[in-house]
XYZ file of C-alpha atoms in Angstrom:
642
model
C 102.175 67.615 96.408
C 105.612 67.218 94.830
C 106.405 69.395 91.796
C 106.908 66.318 89.580
C 103.461 64.965 90.547
C 101.905 68.386 89.933
C 103.531 68.643 86.480
C 102.304 65.148 85.545
C 98.779 65.994 86.661
C 98.826 69.268 84.687
C 99.980 67.439 81.527
C 97.133 64.912 81.880
C 94.546 67.619 82.569
C 95.711 69.706 79.586
C 94.966 66.770 77.287
C 91.582 66.314 78.929
C 90.775 70.035 78.622
C 91.731 70.074 74.916
C 89.593 67.008 74.124
C 86.483 67.943 76.147
C 86.608 71.670 77.053
C 82.971 72.008 78.202
C 83.126 68.901 80.355
C 86.382 70.126 81.831
C 84.863 73.488 82.772
C 82.029 71.622 84.484
C 84.578 69.641 86.509
C 86.279 72.858 87.587
C 82.927 74.348 88.594
C 82.081 71.255 90.673
C 85.544 71.385 92.257
C 84.957 75.042 93.159
C 81.609 74.100 94.766
C 83.391 71.410 96.756
C 85.798 74.091 97.983
C 82.906 76.227 99.208
C 81.474 73.174 100.966
C 84.827 72.593 102.674
C 84.947 76.231 103.793
C 81.366 75.935 105.083
C 82.290 72.830 107.082
C 85.395 74.555 108.489
C 83.450 77.655 109.544
C 80.572 75.547 110.879
C 82.912 73.296 112.858
C 84.750 76.241 114.406
C 81.544 78.205 115.040
C 79.882 75.231 116.743
C 82.945 74.787 118.922
C 82.824 78.429 119.980
C 79.105 78.159 120.792
C 79.682 75.041 122.900
C 82.508 76.725 124.807
C 80.399 79.840 125.358
C 77.492 77.677 126.523
C 79.739 75.806 128.948
C 80.973 79.090 130.409
C 77.412 80.423 130.814
C 76.268 77.158 132.411
C 79.069 77.361 134.960
C 78.123 80.928 135.837
C 74.453 80.037 136.294
C 75.296 77.337 138.871
C 76.037 80.004 141.447
C 79.020 81.186 143.446
C 80.317 77.663 144.040
C 81.242 77.494 140.385
C 83.642 80.444 140.599
C 86.563 78.248 141.676
C 85.785 75.774 138.899
C 85.569 78.609 136.355
C 88.964 79.899 137.470
C 90.428 76.419 137.050
C 88.826 75.854 133.659
C 89.310 79.411 132.397
C 92.732 78.731 130.916
C 91.481 75.557 129.217
C 88.481 77.367 127.744
C 90.729 80.175 126.533
C 93.181 77.773 124.873
C 90.283 76.037 123.132
C 88.473 79.196 122.067
C 91.430 81.126 120.604
C 92.299 78.695 117.745
C 88.607 78.256 116.929
C 88.115 82.022 116.750
C 91.094 82.483 114.449
C 89.810 79.607 112.337
C 86.468 81.355 111.789
C 88.099 84.745 111.266
C 90.647 83.517 108.679
C 88.029 81.505 106.755
C 85.601 84.413 106.475
C 88.386 86.892 105.701
C 89.557 84.721 102.817
C 86.110 85.073 101.244
C 85.236 88.680 101.977
C 88.519 90.600 102.282
C 88.732 93.091 99.431
C 91.553 92.820 96.931
C 93.744 95.964 97.149
C 93.085 98.447 94.373
C 95.746 98.340 91.610
C 98.282 101.156 91.653
C 98.935 103.471 88.742
C 98.322 106.939 87.368
C 94.625 107.303 86.440
C 93.790 108.845 83.069
C 90.393 110.135 82.001
C 88.668 110.669 78.661
C 89.776 114.296 78.746
C 93.416 113.226 79.188
C 93.418 110.672 76.360
C 90.372 110.991 74.059
C 91.920 108.804 71.329
C 92.533 105.984 73.815
C 88.980 106.040 75.134
C 87.550 106.156 71.617
C 89.554 103.001 70.841
C 88.300 101.382 74.042
C 84.706 102.295 73.166
C 85.006 100.607 69.770
C 86.658 97.574 71.333
C 83.907 97.235 73.936
C 81.173 97.644 71.325
C 82.635 94.915 69.092
C 83.495 92.477 71.873
C 80.354 93.058 73.923
C 82.001 93.149 77.323
C 81.688 95.197 80.522
C 82.726 98.823 80.859
C 86.155 100.087 81.865
C 85.736 101.719 85.274
C 89.358 102.765 85.713
C 92.251 103.161 83.253
C 95.672 103.345 84.879
C 99.063 104.030 83.322
C 102.139 102.428 84.911
C 105.868 102.703 84.340
C 106.517 99.156 83.152
C 106.472 96.863 80.106
C 103.051 95.458 80.875
C 99.315 95.477 80.255
C 96.666 93.903 82.459
C 92.964 93.811 83.162
C 91.622 92.955 86.586
C 88.326 92.941 88.435
C 87.936 94.115 92.023
C 84.643 92.972 93.556
C 83.036 94.985 96.327
C 83.202 92.128 98.859
C 86.211 89.873 98.325
C 84.994 87.145 95.967
C 81.525 88.613 95.592
C 79.796 91.875 94.854
C 79.683 94.402 92.057
C 83.118 94.246 90.382
C 85.059 97.290 89.237
C 87.149 96.752 86.110
C 90.702 98.140 85.991
C 92.774 98.394 82.802
C 96.503 98.857 83.335
C 98.730 100.098 80.493
C 102.506 100.304 80.696
C 103.743 103.499 79.071
C 107.145 101.942 78.139
C 105.276 99.166 76.317
C 103.057 101.613 74.423
C 106.183 103.532 73.325
C 107.227 100.472 71.280
C 103.902 99.289 69.754
C 101.776 100.595 66.928
C 98.214 101.630 67.892
C 96.740 98.472 66.303
C 99.270 96.226 68.047
C 98.589 97.946 71.361
C 94.847 97.500 70.810
C 95.471 93.800 70.144
C 97.231 93.564 73.517
C 94.313 95.347 75.217
C 91.848 93.108 73.381
C 93.642 90.055 74.761
C 93.346 91.372 78.320
C 89.750 92.476 77.766
C 89.011 89.062 76.274
C 89.360 87.584 79.753
C 86.293 89.618 80.746
C 84.352 89.649 77.483
C 84.953 86.133 76.108
C 82.970 82.991 76.697
C 85.098 82.203 79.731
C 84.884 85.767 81.064
C 82.851 85.766 84.266
C 83.608 82.175 85.163
C 87.331 82.569 84.440
C 87.592 85.827 86.382
C 85.765 84.264 89.334
C 88.031 81.188 89.283
C 91.075 83.455 89.122
C 89.955 85.252 92.290
C 89.093 81.926 93.922
C 92.630 80.676 93.175
C 94.013 83.661 95.078
C 91.624 82.949 97.947
C 92.819 79.365 98.322
C 96.440 80.528 98.250
C 95.574 82.757 101.210
C 93.822 79.907 103.009
C 96.843 77.633 102.499
C 99.178 80.284 103.909
C 96.877 80.942 106.872
C 96.368 77.294 107.848
C 100.092 76.514 107.526
C 100.749 78.773 110.526
C 98.020 77.366 112.784
C 98.867 75.202 115.764
C 96.855 73.102 118.174
C 94.410 70.252 118.060
C 91.666 72.237 116.272
C 93.896 73.088 113.333
C 95.102 69.579 112.444
C 91.977 68.258 110.661
C 91.598 71.584 108.830
C 95.231 71.494 107.678
C 94.784 67.956 106.352
C 91.664 68.900 104.383
C 93.260 72.031 102.907
C 96.504 70.165 102.107
C 94.460 67.548 100.208
C 92.101 69.900 98.354
C 94.241 72.933 97.450
C 96.775 71.152 95.159
C 93.976 69.517 93.132
C 92.093 72.795 92.798
C 95.321 74.563 91.817
C 96.128 71.970 89.125
C 92.625 71.968 87.596
C 92.340 75.762 87.552
C 95.935 76.142 86.338
C 95.040 74.245 83.174
C 91.863 76.311 82.799
C 93.859 79.524 83.118
C 96.217 78.418 80.322
C 93.263 77.512 78.109
C 91.772 80.947 78.791
C 94.969 82.562 77.484
C 94.424 80.883 74.126
C 90.798 82.049 74.112
C 91.883 85.613 74.861
C 94.393 85.467 71.969
C 91.613 84.213 69.683
C 89.366 87.099 70.781
C 92.149 89.546 69.934
C 92.622 87.912 66.521
C 88.888 88.079 65.719
C 88.867 91.811 66.433
C 92.064 92.902 64.665
C 93.193 89.903 62.626
C 95.565 87.062 63.410
C 98.475 88.871 61.745
C 98.138 91.910 64.023
C 97.701 89.722 67.129
C 100.814 87.729 66.195
C 102.759 90.905 65.437
C 101.793 92.320 68.853
C 102.999 89.174 70.603
C 106.326 89.203 68.766
C 106.971 92.905 69.194
C 106.065 92.781 72.896
C 108.728 90.119 73.452
C 111.349 91.916 71.366
C 110.553 95.245 73.041
C 110.767 93.574 76.452
C 114.314 92.400 75.706
C 115.153 95.835 74.289
C 113.858 97.516 77.464
C 115.950 95.213 79.659
C 119.037 96.066 77.605
C 118.156 99.770 77.821
C 117.914 99.623 81.626
C 121.136 97.606 81.843
C 122.942 100.274 79.808
C 121.368 102.998 81.953
C 122.533 101.423 85.196
C 125.923 100.739 83.624
C 126.467 104.506 83.648
C 126.564 104.370 87.447
C 130.335 103.829 87.156
C 130.858 107.377 85.919
C 127.684 109.346 86.719
C 127.129 110.441 90.329
C 123.342 110.753 89.885
C 120.742 108.900 87.789
C 119.634 110.493 84.501
C 116.692 112.882 84.682
C 115.310 111.997 81.240
C 114.952 108.190 81.450
C 111.434 107.998 79.957
C 112.265 110.461 77.178
C 115.353 108.420 76.271
C 113.333 105.217 76.128
C 110.605 106.824 74.007
C 113.220 107.879 71.440
C 114.936 104.492 71.437
C 111.725 102.429 71.361
C 110.319 104.286 68.342
C 113.555 103.949 66.342
C 114.134 101.012 64.010
C 116.049 98.140 65.623
C 119.000 96.491 63.860
C 117.545 93.410 62.185
C 120.146 90.982 63.551
C 119.550 92.160 67.126
C 115.762 91.931 66.780
C 116.111 88.421 65.295
C 118.322 87.344 68.195
C 115.832 88.598 70.803
C 112.853 87.057 69.029
C 114.729 83.756 68.667
C 115.384 83.650 72.413
C 111.726 84.413 73.123
C 110.626 81.589 70.817
C 112.978 79.155 72.582
C 111.826 80.167 76.038
C 109.696 77.633 77.886
C 107.076 78.690 80.437
C 107.958 78.361 84.103
C 106.368 75.523 86.033
C 103.673 77.749 87.583
C 103.284 80.226 84.704
C 99.710 80.180 83.394
C 100.790 81.854 80.131
C 101.726 79.395 77.346
C 105.047 79.774 75.555
C 105.262 82.361 72.754
C 105.753 79.674 70.108
C 102.635 77.838 71.299
C 100.566 81.020 71.186
C 101.756 81.936 67.694
C 100.976 78.453 66.373
C 97.500 78.669 67.919
C 97.018 81.901 65.929
C 97.841 80.072 62.694
C 101.557 80.743 62.278
C 103.421 77.854 60.637
C 107.019 76.777 61.090
C 108.125 78.881 58.109
C 106.694 82.185 59.416
C 106.802 81.827 63.195
C 110.285 83.385 63.380
C 109.530 86.244 60.946
C 110.085 89.664 62.478
C 107.079 91.987 62.854
C 106.993 94.811 60.285
C 108.441 98.190 61.331
C 106.044 100.552 63.113
C 104.713 103.001 60.545
C 103.562 106.320 61.949
C 103.238 107.331 65.601
C 103.505 104.782 68.373
C 100.500 103.916 70.567
C 101.793 106.209 73.328
C 101.806 109.215 70.993
C 98.594 108.317 69.147
C 96.563 107.569 72.278
C 97.855 110.144 74.762
C 99.024 113.060 72.618
C 100.379 115.851 74.816
C 99.513 113.853 77.937
C 102.326 111.449 77.027
C 104.881 114.174 77.779
C 103.345 114.794 81.207
C 103.347 111.061 81.976
C 106.994 110.738 80.944
C 107.945 113.670 83.173
C 106.072 112.142 86.099
C 107.497 108.639 85.716
C 111.101 109.690 85.208
C 110.931 112.025 88.224
C 109.485 109.205 90.365
C 112.149 106.792 89.098
C 114.925 109.256 89.891
C 113.624 109.709 93.448
C 113.236 105.944 93.884
C 116.776 104.967 92.804
C 118.649 108.165 93.653
C 120.049 107.200 97.057
C 121.044 103.671 96.046
C 122.572 105.022 92.820
C 124.777 107.518 94.688
C 125.880 104.899 97.233
C 126.730 102.433 94.489
C 128.631 105.110 92.542
C 130.725 105.993 95.584
C 131.457 102.304 96.266
C 132.694 101.900 92.673
C 134.918 104.973 93.026
C 136.443 103.458 96.163
C 137.188 100.233 94.299
C 138.715 102.235 91.444
C 141.018 103.935 93.927
C 141.902 100.550 95.408
C 142.699 99.196 91.928
C 145.020 102.128 91.316
C 146.780 101.357 94.623
C 147.218 97.707 93.671
C 148.612 98.605 90.268
C 151.174 100.841 91.933
C 152.622 97.937 93.955
C 155.840 96.780 92.296
C 155.923 93.214 93.662
C 152.398 92.302 94.768
C 151.844 89.090 96.722
C 149.354 86.424 95.649
C 146.389 87.994 97.472
C 147.098 91.412 95.949
C 147.370 89.904 92.469
C 144.027 88.129 92.880
C 142.344 91.263 94.172
C 143.724 93.283 91.264
C 142.479 90.743 88.705
C 139.036 90.610 90.340
C 138.721 94.408 90.370
C 139.920 94.666 86.758
C 137.269 92.175 85.622
C 134.578 94.009 87.592
C 135.522 97.582 86.717
C 137.004 97.168 83.240
C 135.128 94.256 81.619
C 135.952 95.459 78.105
C 139.685 95.384 78.766
C 139.869 91.623 78.326
C 141.874 90.201 81.226
C 141.506 86.580 80.145
C 145.202 86.167 79.302
C 146.194 87.737 82.616
C 143.970 85.287 84.545
C 145.346 82.312 82.570
C 148.915 83.468 83.269
C 148.165 83.847 86.985
C 146.706 80.327 87.192
C 149.726 78.916 85.376
C 151.925 80.308 88.167
C 149.447 79.633 91.016
C 147.362 76.585 90.034
C 145.939 76.020 93.532
C 144.218 79.373 94.044
C 140.439 78.638 93.931
C 139.396 82.210 93.107
C 141.749 82.386 90.139
C 140.585 78.984 88.866
C 136.942 80.051 89.256
C 137.504 83.304 87.351
C 139.151 81.482 84.454
C 136.341 78.894 84.330
C 133.727 81.644 84.343
C 135.472 83.536 81.551
C 135.870 80.381 79.450
C 132.124 79.709 79.701
C 131.456 83.324 78.658
C 133.442 82.510 75.501
C 131.419 79.337 74.925
C 134.378 77.159 75.888
C 133.107 74.055 77.719
C 136.516 73.471 79.317
C 135.376 76.118 81.781
C 133.281 73.408 83.452
C 136.424 71.506 84.392
C 137.894 74.705 85.830
C 134.790 75.207 87.967
C 135.022 71.600 89.151
C 138.618 72.214 90.216
C 137.618 75.407 92.039
C 135.010 73.419 93.997
C 137.617 70.812 94.880
C 140.046 73.468 96.124
C 137.411 75.370 98.148
C 134.027 73.981 99.178
C 132.688 77.545 99.521
C 132.926 77.756 95.714
C 130.343 74.987 95.255
C 127.235 77.179 95.130
C 128.562 79.945 92.816
C 130.287 77.378 90.576
C 127.180 75.191 90.325
C 125.040 78.244 89.615
C 127.358 79.348 86.798
C 127.591 75.834 85.310
C 123.813 75.393 85.522
C 123.178 78.654 83.643
C 125.656 77.681 80.924
C 124.216 74.184 80.426
C 120.573 75.217 80.810
C 120.951 77.695 77.974
C 122.199 74.816 75.812
C 119.438 72.505 77.077
C 122.100 70.117 78.324
C 120.764 67.439 80.689
C 123.849 67.865 82.908
C 122.354 71.127 84.165
C 120.066 69.310 86.616
C 123.079 67.611 88.212
C 124.579 70.992 89.075
C 121.202 72.192 90.366
C 121.027 69.155 92.661
C 124.549 69.823 93.952
C 123.619 73.466 94.614
C 120.559 72.399 96.623
C 122.579 69.852 98.591
C 125.224 72.439 99.489
C 122.568 75.035 100.321
C 120.868 72.621 102.735
C 124.257 71.845 104.309
C 124.982 75.556 104.800
C 121.554 76.181 106.328
C 122.071 73.263 108.722
C 125.519 74.547 109.671
C 124.141 78.031 110.309
C 121.391 76.654 112.539
C 123.875 74.519 114.503
C 126.162 77.535 114.838
C 123.429 79.870 116.090
C 121.567 77.471 118.388
C 123.531 75.593 121.092
C 122.406 71.978 121.328
C 123.034 69.663 124.322
C 123.945 66.892 121.856
C 126.909 68.888 120.531
C 130.330 67.759 121.719
C 132.298 70.091 124.007
C 136.099 70.318 124.131
C 138.544 72.267 126.279
C 139.578 75.550 124.612
C 143.159 74.469 123.935
C 145.574 76.343 121.719
C 144.182 79.840 122.243
C 146.593 82.759 122.192
C 147.363 84.150 125.689
C 145.908 87.559 124.801
C 142.643 85.911 123.691
C 142.393 83.975 126.960
C 143.116 87.127 128.930
C 140.391 89.067 127.100
C 137.793 86.322 127.722
C 138.676 86.209 131.426
C 138.579 89.990 131.625
C 135.039 90.209 130.175
C 133.605 87.451 132.389
C 135.187 88.864 135.539
C 133.937 92.334 134.672
C 130.354 91.084 134.308
C 130.411 88.429 137.018
C 127.557 90.000 139.021
C 124.866 87.351 139.385
C 127.096 84.581 137.980
C 127.733 81.588 140.217
C 130.060 79.651 137.915
C 131.094 79.909 134.276
C 132.720 77.599 131.732
C 134.351 78.367 128.389
C 134.590 75.521 125.858
C 134.804 74.818 122.171
C 131.660 73.492 120.490
C 132.016 70.836 117.796
C 129.263 71.181 115.193
C 128.118 67.761 113.909
C 127.712 68.960 110.321
C 131.065 70.787 110.201
C 133.596 69.894 112.943
C 136.166 72.168 111.276
C 134.181 75.335 112.046
C 135.697 76.946 115.138
C 133.102 78.258 117.581
C 132.966 78.518 121.356
C 130.376 78.640 124.101
C 130.360 80.563 127.379
C 128.012 78.666 129.685
C 127.044 80.404 132.904
C 125.338 79.080 135.996
C 123.501 81.928 137.772
C 124.178 82.271 141.491
C 121.433 81.386 143.932
C 120.973 85.087 144.685
C 120.759 86.256 141.062
C 117.016 85.691 140.966
C 116.688 88.330 143.668
C 118.854 90.897 141.883
C 118.417 90.390 138.145
C 117.200 87.876 135.596
C 119.691 85.457 133.964
C 118.883 86.875 130.521
C 120.152 90.262 131.653
C 123.479 88.658 132.547
C 123.655 87.120 129.076
C 122.797 90.463 127.451
C 125.522 92.272 129.404
C 128.128 89.709 128.383
C 126.977 89.734 124.743
C 127.319 93.530 124.575
C 131.124 93.224 124.737
C 133.385 92.814 121.723
C 134.667 89.238 121.841
C 137.963 88.199 120.243
C 136.463 85.016 118.752
C 133.030 83.583 117.810
C 131.163 82.641 120.986
C 127.602 81.778 122.019
C 126.577 82.859 125.533
C 123.951 80.789 127.327
C 122.744 79.738 130.769
C 122.795 76.118 131.888
C 119.074 75.747 132.183
C 116.242 74.237 130.199
C 117.371 71.901 127.449
C 121.046 72.783 128.086
C 121.088 71.197 131.568
C 122.915 68.092 130.215
C 125.925 70.308 129.497
C 126.438 71.010 133.200
C 127.802 67.577 133.988
C 129.974 67.547 130.871
C 131.504 70.926 131.700
C 132.228 69.962 135.307
C 134.240 66.980 134.072
C 135.986 68.973 131.316
C 139.506 69.944 132.397
C 140.596 73.447 131.402
C 137.101 74.861 130.800
C 136.054 76.559 134.069
C 136.523 80.313 134.319
C 138.253 81.208 137.642
C 136.869 84.399 139.190
C 139.649 84.643 141.802
C 142.791 83.275 140.162
C 145.389 81.708 142.394
C 149.035 82.800 142.184
C 150.543 81.548 138.923
C 147.124 80.781 137.437
C 146.611 82.676 134.168
C 144.030 80.679 132.254
C 141.061 78.356 132.518
C 141.035 75.570 135.078
């Protein structure tokens, strides 16, 4: 199903769900039952096929020794029929009964965090939901609640609560409890068991879609058609249900702690998320000067998260969160929609949450355990990023040394000037090299990299004339199309300008062209035109001849020609086509000849292949192509191809 059709269906179903919620849930339940019926038919069809094949094999054996020859003849057929049926049964049953992996995180007990578990006890008592079997703390800005049944979709579920320590560092205890109440509301609300089951069933059908997409053979075709028809409808109906459940979970949180606290938790979570991203960006920015990552990352964040934010910065981050629209497949509604559902009006929806008074949720809930968790997470983070950090730091130092070399050149050429400007912008972004880039382009207006850099910098300043600069860069160099379209799309998308989609379409068109070119480059095709390798430097010709003559064992004849790629005739690439000698099959396989030739360092891009299989049509073309055959025993005065 196309994305546009899916979006239209979701919009229609959202209206239907809002008008008749109970009837809509019934439809989803009936659709889920239909899915089980489809799975039953698939398993039954495949199982019956396996039984029939097994019965046929047994019947042949019971006919006596005369059937042995027939069994040998039919054995391959039976095997080819049985294998896809077996995988069909196996994949279908696995999709229902394979256990979901246990969530990862650091487990905490009542002894580790008594205040947290007391809060969870009160929450469970008021909301009347199931118990928390496992509480995990993770190093992320997140909170989640998930069920893990004993047998895939079915069985006695274990409930996991995940709490991100960085998130708790920024919320008050009541706000953090509102976040937990939202997650717990998915298990304790009116939609709890049904919604959790549908959520797991959605994951199951995703797995079935992925499994059937890779099946081949006659037995898989009807199954693929059924799954391709059913899965998009089930996904659309349950997608709408999942969004509706988010509103119900917000309402459950508001009933427990009040709509004002629930709204404050939503706002602060979004502001804190932006603050955490900025914190990490600043942290990784230090890689320019620090040879190793900081050892106190979590402690730094705890101090920053609990401090009061500048009001203008908090307002900016909240404003961006309120403007953000949900992604096409995001089951969570937009922040503005959720706040309005909680009762916020247009006059108060953009109000900042009040400052956190007293200890944060991390301190109030974990006490001394918070310090141990911070130590653990920052040590794990340092081990995880340490190697990449050091490599990146050394690479930056090398570029700094290169920049110093370029600055020392008294009369740099155009390439050196461009490289210096690019390194200055990368390594010294605060220096402000805009005037230098403009001056360079005034002197060298046809340099695509310089034009691109100026266009990019103009857009950073909010100057729309940067779009024209990017257009010129794409005209000067087609390789600039994707980065230029990506930059223009980001600029226009932020402004909600309808021209953004045009740049996205151009990016996709160029991307498809590049993929096609890569495939044509990597895979020789008998339909590709071949030309004599004219115009090669004598030393290049000599090196090609030297390699082929060195590895001529098993080669009957060889031709060297230029390939013309249909999608990009300007791309220079060559092919070495070899015809194995009649005796090569007795000494070594043709692929070994190809591997030996490919192991050498070639002076130009070349594909090495044998003239067999689908490349047989090339043989006649190469025989008629003057100046393409590789001579193994050159005649006097002969120093090239013939």
